[in-house]
XYZ file of C-alpha atoms in Angstrom:
421
model
C 0.000 0.000 0.000
C 0.841 3.666 -0.184
C 0.981 4.932 3.382
C 1.103 8.589 4.436
C 2.468 9.260 7.927
C 1.818 12.599 9.580
C 4.674 13.437 11.938
C 8.420 12.695 11.967
C 9.095 12.331 15.674
C 10.291 9.023 17.070
C 6.790 7.510 16.741
C 6.353 8.596 13.122
C 9.834 7.499 12.060
C 9.655 4.074 13.711
C 6.258 3.568 12.063
C 7.766 4.532 8.703
C 10.731 2.197 9.100
C 8.680 -0.871 10.014
C 6.077 -0.163 7.312
C 8.805 0.191 4.675
C 10.464 -2.987 5.907
C 7.111 -4.721 5.412
C 7.122 -3.623 1.766
C 4.865 -0.576 1.796
C 5.451 2.685 -0.079
C 5.755 5.276 2.693
C 5.764 9.074 2.771
C 6.306 11.082 5.972
C 5.151 14.695 6.265
C 6.297 17.178 8.898
C 6.407 20.954 9.348
C 9.958 20.810 10.715
C 13.110 20.792 8.506
C 14.286 17.382 9.782
C 13.171 14.520 12.058
C 12.786 14.650 15.838
C 12.908 18.403 16.431
C 9.983 18.656 18.829
C 9.096 16.284 21.697
C 11.703 13.720 20.591
C 14.532 16.257 20.573
C 15.863 16.397 24.146
C 13.820 14.111 26.385
C 15.223 12.444 29.496
C 16.785 9.605 27.488
C 15.215 6.686 29.346
C 14.027 3.455 27.757
C 12.207 2.387 30.882
C 9.520 -0.286 30.560
C 9.912 -0.983 34.262
C 8.591 2.498 35.018
C 5.681 2.299 32.582
C 2.928 3.496 34.867
C 0.009 5.903 34.506
C 0.449 9.301 36.092
C -3.146 8.968 37.268
C -3.026 6.754 40.342
C -4.359 6.455 43.872
C -3.007 9.188 46.096
C -1.985 11.448 43.212
C -4.572 14.206 43.944
C -3.202 14.599 47.478
C 0.397 14.432 46.274
C -0.378 17.026 43.599
C -1.327 19.598 46.231
C 1.999 19.007 47.980
C 3.937 19.207 44.711
C 2.290 22.507 43.768
C 3.490 24.014 47.050
C 7.119 22.806 46.767
C 9.860 25.191 45.673
C 11.238 22.549 43.324
C 7.963 20.707 42.849
C 7.531 18.325 39.910
C 4.054 19.650 38.989
C 3.063 23.066 37.652
C -0.404 24.136 36.513
C -0.827 27.410 34.651
C -4.639 27.795 34.434
C -6.115 28.852 31.117
C -9.594 29.623 29.846
C -9.478 26.408 27.876
C -12.321 23.953 28.441
C -10.271 21.170 26.831
C -7.666 21.520 29.606
C -10.250 21.263 32.382
C -12.100 18.338 30.790
C -8.788 16.500 30.388
C -7.857 17.175 34.024
C -11.246 15.946 35.212
C -10.826 12.737 33.222
C -7.374 12.240 34.682
C -8.756 12.646 38.199
C -11.412 10.034 37.408
C -8.581 7.587 36.712
C -6.923 8.146 40.100
C -8.351 4.984 41.651
C -6.660 1.696 42.471
C -8.892 -0.235 40.082
C -8.309 2.007 37.078
C -4.613 2.322 37.837
C -4.291 -1.462 37.744
C -6.150 -1.719 34.428
C -4.225 1.135 32.822
C -0.843 -0.163 33.940
C -1.716 -3.624 32.619
C -2.211 -1.992 29.214
C 1.118 -0.155 29.310
C 3.585 -2.790 30.501
C 3.189 -5.256 27.579
C 3.761 -2.695 24.807
C 6.689 -1.156 26.737
C 8.414 -4.517 27.308
C 7.798 -5.531 23.699
C 9.177 -2.212 22.473
C 12.434 -2.627 24.392
C 12.864 -6.057 22.803
C 12.188 -4.571 19.343
C 14.824 -1.919 20.013
C 17.347 -4.596 20.925
C 16.510 -6.472 17.716
C 16.981 -3.268 15.756
C 20.448 -2.735 17.217
C 21.359 -6.270 16.240
C 19.837 -6.050 12.752
C 21.098 -2.674 11.543
C 23.779 -1.698 14.067
C 22.113 1.613 14.929
C 23.976 3.712 17.505
C 22.590 6.501 19.690
C 24.780 6.810 22.817
C 22.955 3.792 24.194
C 23.687 2.121 27.519
C 22.118 -1.002 29.002
C 22.948 -0.471 32.654
C 19.516 -0.116 34.200
C 17.711 2.682 36.032
C 18.145 3.596 39.691
C 15.201 5.215 41.461
C 16.874 7.110 44.298
C 15.025 7.796 47.548
C 16.228 10.691 49.648
C 14.117 9.636 52.657
C 13.637 6.294 54.395
C 9.854 6.751 54.242
C 10.063 6.725 50.441
C 12.047 3.510 50.488
C 9.628 1.948 52.967
C 6.701 2.902 50.731
C 7.820 0.926 47.680
C 5.726 -2.130 48.571
C 2.937 -1.468 46.062
C 5.387 -0.723 43.250
C 7.343 -3.882 43.995
C 4.145 -5.933 44.012
C 3.354 -4.645 40.501
C 6.881 -5.407 39.292
C 6.538 -8.950 40.633
C 3.134 -9.316 38.984
C 4.578 -8.521 35.550
C 7.849 -10.362 36.044
C 10.014 -7.235 35.870
C 13.430 -7.847 37.484
C 14.291 -5.401 40.270
C 16.698 -4.837 43.151
C 16.022 -2.990 46.402
C 19.317 -1.345 47.310
C 20.749 0.093 50.483
C 22.802 3.256 50.408
C 25.906 1.136 49.790
C 24.123 -0.800 47.037
C 23.271 2.439 45.239
C 26.902 3.538 45.387
C 27.992 0.185 43.959
C 26.028 0.820 40.732
C 26.498 4.611 40.715
C 29.925 5.276 42.272
C 29.678 9.073 41.983
C 26.938 9.021 44.624
C 29.561 8.176 47.251
C 30.335 11.890 47.523
C 26.742 12.661 48.619
C 25.818 9.472 50.456
C 24.265 11.374 53.353
C 21.586 12.763 50.993
C 19.751 9.509 50.236
C 18.522 6.406 52.035
C 18.472 3.775 49.290
C 17.010 2.934 45.924
C 15.051 0.657 43.640
C 16.975 -0.539 40.582
C 15.533 -1.928 37.368
C 18.511 -3.632 35.700
C 16.854 -4.269 32.317
C 16.069 -0.625 31.572
C 18.215 1.205 29.019
C 19.197 4.735 28.069
C 19.944 6.547 24.845
C 19.599 9.756 22.844
C 16.147 9.713 21.240
C 16.994 12.497 18.780
C 20.161 10.744 17.625
C 18.258 7.464 17.276
C 15.386 8.990 15.290
C 17.676 10.807 12.871
C 19.730 7.644 12.292
C 16.630 5.491 11.792
C 15.226 8.020 9.321
C 18.305 7.449 7.145
C 17.760 3.691 7.303
C 14.113 4.284 6.365
C 15.155 6.405 3.394
C 17.396 3.566 2.242
C 14.266 1.379 2.235
C 12.483 3.916 0.019
C 10.708 6.141 2.553
C 10.141 9.662 1.273
C 10.310 12.541 3.772
C 8.523 15.814 3.033
C 9.913 18.358 5.495
C 8.973 22.038 5.893
C 5.434 20.999 5.000
C 2.531 22.266 7.069
C -0.414 19.919 7.675
C -3.726 21.776 7.460
C -6.538 19.225 7.600
C -7.666 15.693 6.860
C -10.336 15.264 4.199
C -12.850 12.408 4.364
C -15.245 10.868 1.889
C -17.838 8.829 3.710
C -16.180 6.248 5.918
C -12.656 6.763 4.585
C -9.970 9.439 4.409
C -9.555 10.737 0.867
C -6.561 13.000 1.402
C -4.588 15.416 3.547
C -4.364 19.106 2.706
C -0.827 20.432 3.251
C 1.199 23.504 2.345
C 2.577 21.416 -0.545
C -0.904 20.588 -1.838
C -3.296 17.710 -1.307
C -1.685 14.322 -0.657
C -3.377 10.956 -1.196
C -2.573 7.445 -0.039
C -4.215 4.100 0.597
C -3.713 4.382 4.368
C -2.938 7.230 6.758
C -1.113 7.193 10.099
C -1.472 10.072 12.543
C 1.659 10.450 14.712
C 1.565 14.143 15.571
C 1.884 13.842 19.332
C 0.043 16.581 21.219
C -1.311 18.047 17.989
C -3.108 14.843 16.998
C -6.363 15.587 18.829
C -6.763 18.976 17.148
C -6.397 17.465 13.686
C -9.002 14.721 14.157
C -11.570 16.693 16.173
C -13.258 18.054 12.993
C -13.677 14.406 11.883
C -15.771 13.593 14.945
C -12.995 11.609 16.639
C -12.778 12.334 20.349
C -9.106 11.832 21.152
C -8.267 13.049 24.683
C -4.575 13.714 24.093
C -3.354 16.909 25.760
C 0.138 18.428 26.066
C 2.000 18.186 29.367
C 5.202 20.155 29.076
C 8.509 18.726 30.208
C 11.865 20.464 30.542
C 15.458 19.336 30.221
C 18.984 20.619 30.367
C 21.875 19.015 28.509
C 25.221 19.475 30.206
C 28.701 18.531 28.983
C 30.490 16.175 31.379
C 33.242 17.946 33.311
C 34.427 15.057 35.469
C 33.527 11.561 34.266
C 34.102 10.070 37.710
C 31.522 12.463 39.135
C 28.852 11.757 36.506
C 26.120 9.085 36.537
C 26.802 5.746 34.863
C 23.224 5.352 33.593
C 19.964 6.977 34.766
C 19.277 8.105 38.309
C 15.692 9.056 39.092
C 15.587 11.653 41.868
C 12.286 10.548 43.379
C 11.747 13.642 45.523
C 11.740 15.996 42.533
C 10.727 13.482 39.826
C 13.866 14.360 37.872
C 15.819 11.922 35.691
C 19.592 12.375 35.400
C 20.973 10.375 32.471
C 24.415 9.893 30.969
C 24.402 10.205 27.171
C 27.913 9.768 25.825
C 29.926 12.798 26.934
C 26.806 14.651 28.118
C 24.377 14.543 31.014
C 20.674 14.971 30.274
C 18.509 16.150 33.182
C 14.766 15.998 32.534
C 11.634 16.542 34.551
C 8.579 18.635 35.469
C 4.971 18.122 34.469
C 3.639 21.521 33.456
C 0.044 21.804 32.335
C -0.062 25.065 30.421
C -1.644 24.325 27.057
C 0.442 24.401 23.900
C 2.972 26.956 25.146
C 6.642 26.098 24.639
C 7.863 29.031 26.740
C 10.887 28.368 28.919
C 10.686 29.349 32.586
C 13.822 29.903 34.656
C 12.161 28.421 37.755
C 11.866 25.070 35.998
C 15.525 25.139 35.038
C 16.387 25.896 38.665
C 14.791 22.584 39.682
C 16.849 20.640 37.146
C 20.038 22.487 38.123
C 19.370 21.780 41.790
C 18.838 18.043 41.334
C 22.000 17.657 39.253
C 24.298 19.734 41.469
C 22.892 18.193 44.640
C 23.550 14.597 43.567
C 26.401 14.952 41.042
C 28.137 18.219 41.981
C 31.330 17.424 40.037
C 29.714 15.808 37.021
C 28.698 18.533 34.602
C 29.564 22.059 33.514
C 26.332 23.987 34.089
C 27.789 27.120 32.512
C 27.572 25.323 29.151
C 24.134 23.773 29.611
C 21.389 24.074 26.999
C 17.781 24.472 28.170
C 14.793 22.931 26.335
C 11.104 22.179 26.683
C 8.827 19.752 24.855
C 5.126 18.912 24.853
C 4.414 15.346 25.940
C 1.200 13.980 24.369
C -0.637 12.630 27.413
C -3.846 10.640 27.658
C -5.863 11.019 30.886
C -5.660 7.293 31.657
C -1.996 6.764 30.707
C -1.776 4.203 27.856
C -1.112 5.426 24.299
C -3.658 5.260 21.483
C -2.618 2.794 18.778
C -4.769 1.369 16.003
C -7.755 1.993 13.749
C -10.416 4.694 13.901
C -13.980 4.901 12.615
C -12.446 5.740 9.229
C -11.288 2.510 7.661
C -7.925 3.764 6.394
C -6.950 6.108 9.245
C -4.798 4.758 12.078
C -3.534 6.479 15.224
C -0.135 6.150 16.897
C -0.045 8.842 19.551
C -0.619 9.703 23.211
C 2.521 8.040 24.592
C 3.141 10.784 27.161
C 6.537 10.468 28.846
C 7.043 7.009 27.327
C 7.251 7.764 23.611
C 10.938 6.822 23.488
C 10.293 3.722 25.588
C 7.336 2.526 23.484
C 8.380 3.774 20.036
C 9.785 0.670 18.364
C 7.028 -1.590 19.658
C 4.339 0.870 18.614
C 5.784 1.220 15.121
C 6.138 -2.530 14.720
C 2.580 -3.180 15.915
C 1.157 -0.584 13.552
C 3.066 -2.035 10.601
C 1.683 -5.470 11.424
C -1.863 -4.111 11.581
C -1.635 -2.377 8.213
C 0.005 -5.464 6.686
C -2.839 -7.719 7.791
C -0.728 -9.554 10.368
C -1.636 -10.194 13.973
C 0.687 -8.126 16.200
C 2.983 -10.088 18.492
C 1.603 -8.219 21.507
C -2.071 -7.605 22.268
C -2.932 -3.920 21.828
C -6.672 -4.351 21.362
C -7.302 -2.256 24.487
C -5.210 0.662 23.201
C -7.519 1.868 20.421
C -9.455 5.123 20.615
C -12.633 3.072 21.097
C -11.801 2.689 24.782
C -12.991 6.265 25.346
C -16.450 5.479 24.004
C -17.345 3.179 26.850
C -16.146 4.965 29.956
C -15.372 8.484 31.078
C -11.632 8.909 30.739
């Protein structure tokens, strides 16, 4: 088939690669001049299926109040006169129950685990490099109460067979030696040894070249105006380069996806939640992290990417604004200098923000719509990098008439027809 993919972030490019590998004629359209310049550009760098959990969970509403009052809190809400924002927030709150958390997490873990395995296969098959490391993730607890409260998380990890290690202060230092210099600042940690790290932007750009070698055509600097339908099917997409037609269409526009399909009568509750990062050159390798350290108190991830340190965090609900706020950078600076004071040169740091496409329940939206030739691959939130290869592979299988190797039947947009949120 001829397949038109809207969006060249990590989700769009992995979809293009797997579709081309399956023999389809693929075109990718994006307003940017090259791949992965928006949400995929400078994320935290984690490939973390072990941490694939909904943000909406029991206790989150109470925690949110505390976070909003913290100087370096992980949550920021900038209220707007936007009914879409408030409806999305209300749906998220509806999912903050133990029962819904369990269901939503059960939908996220399989695609995340499958995606990590697809990424490993990809490294083996094409030798792609992206400053990757396979040294696990360490969730660091500054307070003993945090460490004592990991029982529910550990029970979930056991349920899904995810390997883990509960580490003392000395155990944390054994896997992250630089923490020895600040050992009085934490009590212990939870390590997921199968998690990986890597530069999502570097990966996406490299994979786009492999996709081009398979015949994928990229149309950059091309604005996407609207989708045109004819009855029960999409008949074309109007762009700044004219109207484009294909046999099948894949929407992978992240936070912008819901706006494009709303005129078609598709209710897609994907809303942007802004994240921030700084990228810092390593000054002293012995004082830098070996892999990823999650600073649980501030919800900040500190990741080693080659000769750089990526520090990412914050959930800011402020609509589609990409404005950078110094207070958010201060949180990232604080977490890095507090735990790895010798690691990076902050005077040479670059500051970035990106819009994570979040669903109110947590799982992404993958699969068909009410229009027979329009498929969605969006709503991955903070886990787009983690779930990208699996999502692209699953979508390629669907469009090729093959049964996906992992069950994603509960990830379609139809799930929002039957319950609120």
